[in-house]
mmCIF file of C-alpha atoms and ligand atoms in Angstrom:
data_model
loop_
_atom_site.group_PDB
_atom_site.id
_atom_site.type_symbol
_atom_site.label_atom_id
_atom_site.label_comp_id
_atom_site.label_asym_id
_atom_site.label_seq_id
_atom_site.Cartn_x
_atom_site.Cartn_y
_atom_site.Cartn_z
ATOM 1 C CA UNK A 47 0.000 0.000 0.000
ATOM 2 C CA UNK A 48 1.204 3.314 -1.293
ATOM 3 C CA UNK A 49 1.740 5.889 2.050
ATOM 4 C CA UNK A 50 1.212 10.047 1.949
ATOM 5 C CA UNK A 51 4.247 11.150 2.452
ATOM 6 C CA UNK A 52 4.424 13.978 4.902
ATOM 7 C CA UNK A 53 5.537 17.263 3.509
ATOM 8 C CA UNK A 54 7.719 20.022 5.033
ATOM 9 C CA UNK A 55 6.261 21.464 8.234
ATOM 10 C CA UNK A 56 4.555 18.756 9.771
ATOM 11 C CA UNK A 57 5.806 18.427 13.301
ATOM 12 C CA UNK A 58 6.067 15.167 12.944
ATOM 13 C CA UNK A 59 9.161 15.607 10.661
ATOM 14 C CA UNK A 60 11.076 17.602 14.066
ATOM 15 C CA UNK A 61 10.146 14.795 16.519
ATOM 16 C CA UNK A 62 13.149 12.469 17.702
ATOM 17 C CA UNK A 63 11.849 9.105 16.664
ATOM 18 C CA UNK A 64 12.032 6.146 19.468
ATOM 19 C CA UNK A 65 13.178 2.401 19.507
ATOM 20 C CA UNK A 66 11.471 -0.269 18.634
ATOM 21 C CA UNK A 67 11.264 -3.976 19.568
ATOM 22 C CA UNK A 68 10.247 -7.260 17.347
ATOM 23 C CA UNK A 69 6.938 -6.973 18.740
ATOM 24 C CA UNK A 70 5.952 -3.442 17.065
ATOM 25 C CA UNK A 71 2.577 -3.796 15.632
ATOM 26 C CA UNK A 72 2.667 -4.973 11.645
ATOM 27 C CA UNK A 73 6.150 -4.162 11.812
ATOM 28 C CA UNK A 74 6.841 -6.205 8.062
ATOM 29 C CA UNK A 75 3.889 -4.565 6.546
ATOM 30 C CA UNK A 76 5.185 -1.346 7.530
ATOM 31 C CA UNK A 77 8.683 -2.065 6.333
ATOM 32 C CA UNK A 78 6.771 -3.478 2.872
ATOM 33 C CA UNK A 79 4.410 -0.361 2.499
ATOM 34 C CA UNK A 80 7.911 1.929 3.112
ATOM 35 C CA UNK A 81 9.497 0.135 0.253
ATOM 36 C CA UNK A 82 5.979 0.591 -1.939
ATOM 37 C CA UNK A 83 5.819 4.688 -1.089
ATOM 38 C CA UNK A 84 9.769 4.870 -1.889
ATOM 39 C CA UNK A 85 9.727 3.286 -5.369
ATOM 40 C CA UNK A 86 6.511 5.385 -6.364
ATOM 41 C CA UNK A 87 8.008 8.488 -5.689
ATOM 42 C CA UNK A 88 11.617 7.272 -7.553
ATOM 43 C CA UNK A 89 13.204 7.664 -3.476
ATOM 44 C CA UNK A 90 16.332 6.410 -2.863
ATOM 45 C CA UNK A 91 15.445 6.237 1.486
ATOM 46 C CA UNK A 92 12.314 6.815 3.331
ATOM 47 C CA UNK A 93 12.479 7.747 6.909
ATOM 48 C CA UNK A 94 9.108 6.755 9.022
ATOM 49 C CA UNK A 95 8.620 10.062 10.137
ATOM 50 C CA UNK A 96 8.080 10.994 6.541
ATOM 51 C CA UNK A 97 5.297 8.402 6.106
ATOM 52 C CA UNK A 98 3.908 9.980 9.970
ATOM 53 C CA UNK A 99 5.495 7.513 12.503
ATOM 54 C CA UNK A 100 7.452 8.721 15.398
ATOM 55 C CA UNK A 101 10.056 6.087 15.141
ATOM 56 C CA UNK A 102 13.772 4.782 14.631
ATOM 57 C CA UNK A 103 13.181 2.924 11.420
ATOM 58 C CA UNK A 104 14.361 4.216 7.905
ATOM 59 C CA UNK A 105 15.082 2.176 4.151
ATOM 60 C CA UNK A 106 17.461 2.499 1.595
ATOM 61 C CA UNK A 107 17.715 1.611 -2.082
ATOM 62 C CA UNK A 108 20.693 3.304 -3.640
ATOM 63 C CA UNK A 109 20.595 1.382 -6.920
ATOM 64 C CA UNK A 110 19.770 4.391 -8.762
ATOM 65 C CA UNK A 111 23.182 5.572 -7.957
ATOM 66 C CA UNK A 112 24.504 2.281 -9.829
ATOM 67 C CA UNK A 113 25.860 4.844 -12.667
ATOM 68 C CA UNK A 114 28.201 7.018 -9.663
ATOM 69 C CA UNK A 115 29.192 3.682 -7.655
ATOM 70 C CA UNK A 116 28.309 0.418 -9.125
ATOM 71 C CA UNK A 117 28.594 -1.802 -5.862
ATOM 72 C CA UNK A 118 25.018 0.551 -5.262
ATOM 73 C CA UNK A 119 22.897 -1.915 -7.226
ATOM 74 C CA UNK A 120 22.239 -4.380 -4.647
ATOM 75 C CA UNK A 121 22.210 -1.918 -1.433
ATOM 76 C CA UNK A 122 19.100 -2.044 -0.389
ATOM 77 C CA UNK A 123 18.506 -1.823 3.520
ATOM 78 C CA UNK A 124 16.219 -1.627 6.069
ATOM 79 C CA UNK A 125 17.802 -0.033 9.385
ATOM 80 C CA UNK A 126 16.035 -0.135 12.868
ATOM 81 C CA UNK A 127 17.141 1.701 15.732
ATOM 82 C CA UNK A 128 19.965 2.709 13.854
ATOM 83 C CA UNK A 129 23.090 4.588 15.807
ATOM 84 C CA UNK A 130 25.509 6.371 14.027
ATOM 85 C CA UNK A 131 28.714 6.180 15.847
ATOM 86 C CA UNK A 132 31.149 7.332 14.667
ATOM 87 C CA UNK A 133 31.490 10.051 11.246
ATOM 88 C CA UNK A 134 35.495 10.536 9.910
ATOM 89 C CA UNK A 135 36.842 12.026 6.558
ATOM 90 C CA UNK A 136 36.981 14.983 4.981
ATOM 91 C CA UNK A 137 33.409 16.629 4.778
ATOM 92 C CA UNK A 138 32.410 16.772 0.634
ATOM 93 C CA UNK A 139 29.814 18.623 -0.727
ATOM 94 C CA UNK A 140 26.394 16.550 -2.298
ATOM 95 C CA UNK A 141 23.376 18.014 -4.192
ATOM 96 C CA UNK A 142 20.572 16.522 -1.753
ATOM 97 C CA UNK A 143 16.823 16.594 -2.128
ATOM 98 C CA UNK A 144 14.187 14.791 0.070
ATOM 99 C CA UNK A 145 10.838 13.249 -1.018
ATOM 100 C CA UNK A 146 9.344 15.443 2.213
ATOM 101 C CA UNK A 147 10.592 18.449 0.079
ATOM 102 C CA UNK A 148 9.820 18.481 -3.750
ATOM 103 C CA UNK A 149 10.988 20.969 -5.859
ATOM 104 C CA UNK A 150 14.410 21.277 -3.738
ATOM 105 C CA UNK A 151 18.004 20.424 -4.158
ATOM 106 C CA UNK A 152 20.932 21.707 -2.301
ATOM 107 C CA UNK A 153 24.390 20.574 -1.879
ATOM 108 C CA UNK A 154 24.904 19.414 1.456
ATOM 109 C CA UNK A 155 28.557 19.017 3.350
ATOM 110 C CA UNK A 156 28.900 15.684 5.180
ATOM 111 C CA UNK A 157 31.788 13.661 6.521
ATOM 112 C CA UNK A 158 32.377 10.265 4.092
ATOM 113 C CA UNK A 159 32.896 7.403 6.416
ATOM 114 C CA UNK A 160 30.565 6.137 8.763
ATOM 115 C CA UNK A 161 30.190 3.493 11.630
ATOM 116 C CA UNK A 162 26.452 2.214 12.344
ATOM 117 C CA UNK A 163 25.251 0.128 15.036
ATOM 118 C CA UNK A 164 21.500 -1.135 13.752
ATOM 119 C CA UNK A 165 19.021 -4.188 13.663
ATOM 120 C CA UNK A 166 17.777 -5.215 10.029
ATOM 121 C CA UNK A 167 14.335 -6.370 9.358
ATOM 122 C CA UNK A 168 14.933 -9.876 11.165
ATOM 123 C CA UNK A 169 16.283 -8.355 14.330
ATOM 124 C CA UNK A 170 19.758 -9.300 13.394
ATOM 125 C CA UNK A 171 22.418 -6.960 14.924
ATOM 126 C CA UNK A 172 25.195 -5.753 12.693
ATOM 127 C CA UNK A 173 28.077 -2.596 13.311
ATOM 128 C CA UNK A 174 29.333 -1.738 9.859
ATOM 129 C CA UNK A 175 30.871 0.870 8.120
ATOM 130 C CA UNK A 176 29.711 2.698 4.944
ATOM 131 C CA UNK A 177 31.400 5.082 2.668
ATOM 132 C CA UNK A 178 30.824 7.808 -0.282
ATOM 133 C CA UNK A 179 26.917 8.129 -1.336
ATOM 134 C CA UNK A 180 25.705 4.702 0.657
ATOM 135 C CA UNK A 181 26.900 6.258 3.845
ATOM 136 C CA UNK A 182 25.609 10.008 2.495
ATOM 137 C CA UNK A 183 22.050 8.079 1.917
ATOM 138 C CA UNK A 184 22.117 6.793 5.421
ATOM 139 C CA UNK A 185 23.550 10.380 7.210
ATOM 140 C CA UNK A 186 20.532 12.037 5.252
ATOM 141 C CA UNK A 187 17.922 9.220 6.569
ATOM 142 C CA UNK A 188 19.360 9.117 10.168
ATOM 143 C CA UNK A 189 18.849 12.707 10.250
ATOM 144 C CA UNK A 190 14.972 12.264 9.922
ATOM 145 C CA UNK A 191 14.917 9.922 12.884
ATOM 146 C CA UNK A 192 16.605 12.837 15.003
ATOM 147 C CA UNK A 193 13.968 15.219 13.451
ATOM 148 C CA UNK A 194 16.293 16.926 11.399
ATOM 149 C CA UNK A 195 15.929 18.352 7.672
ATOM 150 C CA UNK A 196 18.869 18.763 4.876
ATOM 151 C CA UNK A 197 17.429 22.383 5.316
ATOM 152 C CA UNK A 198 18.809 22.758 8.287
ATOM 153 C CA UNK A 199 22.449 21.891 7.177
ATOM 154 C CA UNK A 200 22.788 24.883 4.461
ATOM 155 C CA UNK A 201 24.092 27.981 5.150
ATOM 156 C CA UNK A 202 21.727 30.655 6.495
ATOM 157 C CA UNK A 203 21.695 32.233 3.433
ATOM 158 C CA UNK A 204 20.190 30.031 1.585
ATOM 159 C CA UNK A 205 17.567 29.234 3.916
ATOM 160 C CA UNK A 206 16.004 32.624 4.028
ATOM 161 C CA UNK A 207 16.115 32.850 0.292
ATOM 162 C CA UNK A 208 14.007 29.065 0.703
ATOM 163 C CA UNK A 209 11.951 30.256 3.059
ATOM 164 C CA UNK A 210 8.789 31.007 0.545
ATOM 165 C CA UNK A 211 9.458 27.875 -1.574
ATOM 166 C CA UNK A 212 9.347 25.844 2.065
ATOM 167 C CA UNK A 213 5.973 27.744 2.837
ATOM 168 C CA UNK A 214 4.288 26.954 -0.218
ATOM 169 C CA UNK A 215 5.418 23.488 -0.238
ATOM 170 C CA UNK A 216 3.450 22.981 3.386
ATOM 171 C CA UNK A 217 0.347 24.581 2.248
ATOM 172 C CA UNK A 218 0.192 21.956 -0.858
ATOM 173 C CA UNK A 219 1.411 24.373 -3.564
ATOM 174 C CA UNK A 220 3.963 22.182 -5.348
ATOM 175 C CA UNK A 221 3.880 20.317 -8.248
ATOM 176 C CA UNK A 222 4.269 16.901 -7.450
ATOM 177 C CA UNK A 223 3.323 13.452 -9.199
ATOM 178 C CA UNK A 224 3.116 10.770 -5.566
ATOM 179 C CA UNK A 225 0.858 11.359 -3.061
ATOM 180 C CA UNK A 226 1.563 13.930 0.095
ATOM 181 C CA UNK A 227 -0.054 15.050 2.838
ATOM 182 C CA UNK A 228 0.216 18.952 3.613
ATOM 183 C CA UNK A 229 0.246 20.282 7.039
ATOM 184 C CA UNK A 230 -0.830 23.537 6.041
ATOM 185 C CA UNK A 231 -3.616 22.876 3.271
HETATM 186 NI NI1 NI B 468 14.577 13.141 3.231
#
């Protein structure tokens, strides 16, 4: 089943999402109806706060990045209580965009190695480290579980001169082909 995805300026999208255990209610039709909402709007990740749940879950399918880094094809993840740990490298600079915020891209700086301590969909445990755009896919999904927008990691700037396109994109007025719900329509 195909999810709204919550637009820009929903509180849910600032909430700090919690833990979950095995028992969370429908917890594999969630995870399947994520992976449904992603592919119709062409996402590469899909945080659950973006589909209106409060909580530390987020996917990942960076096989449309194949053509930039070909071991992308098959990484395709589902992360629960995810923890970042650990961020090193030089921080580069990547054009972002988020299905929570159509109509806008803006390069992002973020460190390129990262350590993450998470559960998969089976409640396995794994610590593993990702690098380049997998680990810039993740960074960008973790920061929805903390309540946190790509927004809010360009300069100030460039936010005030977003600040109208962010408005209208709450109250509905965007042009957009998947299906969204609007806090402010
Ligand atoms: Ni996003």
């Amino acid at each position: 089943m195909i999810l709204p995805i919550v637009a820009y300026g929903d509180p849910v999208l600032r909430k700090k999402g919690v833990d979950i255990d095995q028992d969370y209610k429908d917890l594999k039709q969630l995870i399947d109806n994520m992976f449904e909402t992603m592919y119709h709007a062409n996402g590469v990740g899909l945080a659950a706060p973006q589909i209106g749940k409060s909580i530390r879950l987020f996917i990942v399918d960076a096989a449309p990045f194949e053509d930039k880094e070909p071991e992308l094809k098959d990484f395709v993840q589902v992360f629960i209580n995810p923890e970042i740990v650990e961020q090193s490298g030089e921080e580069w600079a990547f054009n972002e965009g988020c299905l929570s915020i159509p109509g806008i891209r803006e390069d992002v700086m973020r460190k390129p190695t990262i350590l993450v301590r998470y559960y998969d969909e089976n409640f396995e445990y794994y610590e593993e480290e990702f690098s380049g755009l997998a680990a810039r896919v993740i960074q960008h999904e973790y920061d929805h579980i903390e309540g946190i927008l790509f927004t809010d990691r360009i300069n100030a700037l460039k936010r005030t001169l977003l600040k109208g396109k962010l408005n209208d994109i709450s109250k509905g007025k965007v042009d957009v082909d998947y299906k969204m719900k609007f806090p402010k329509k």
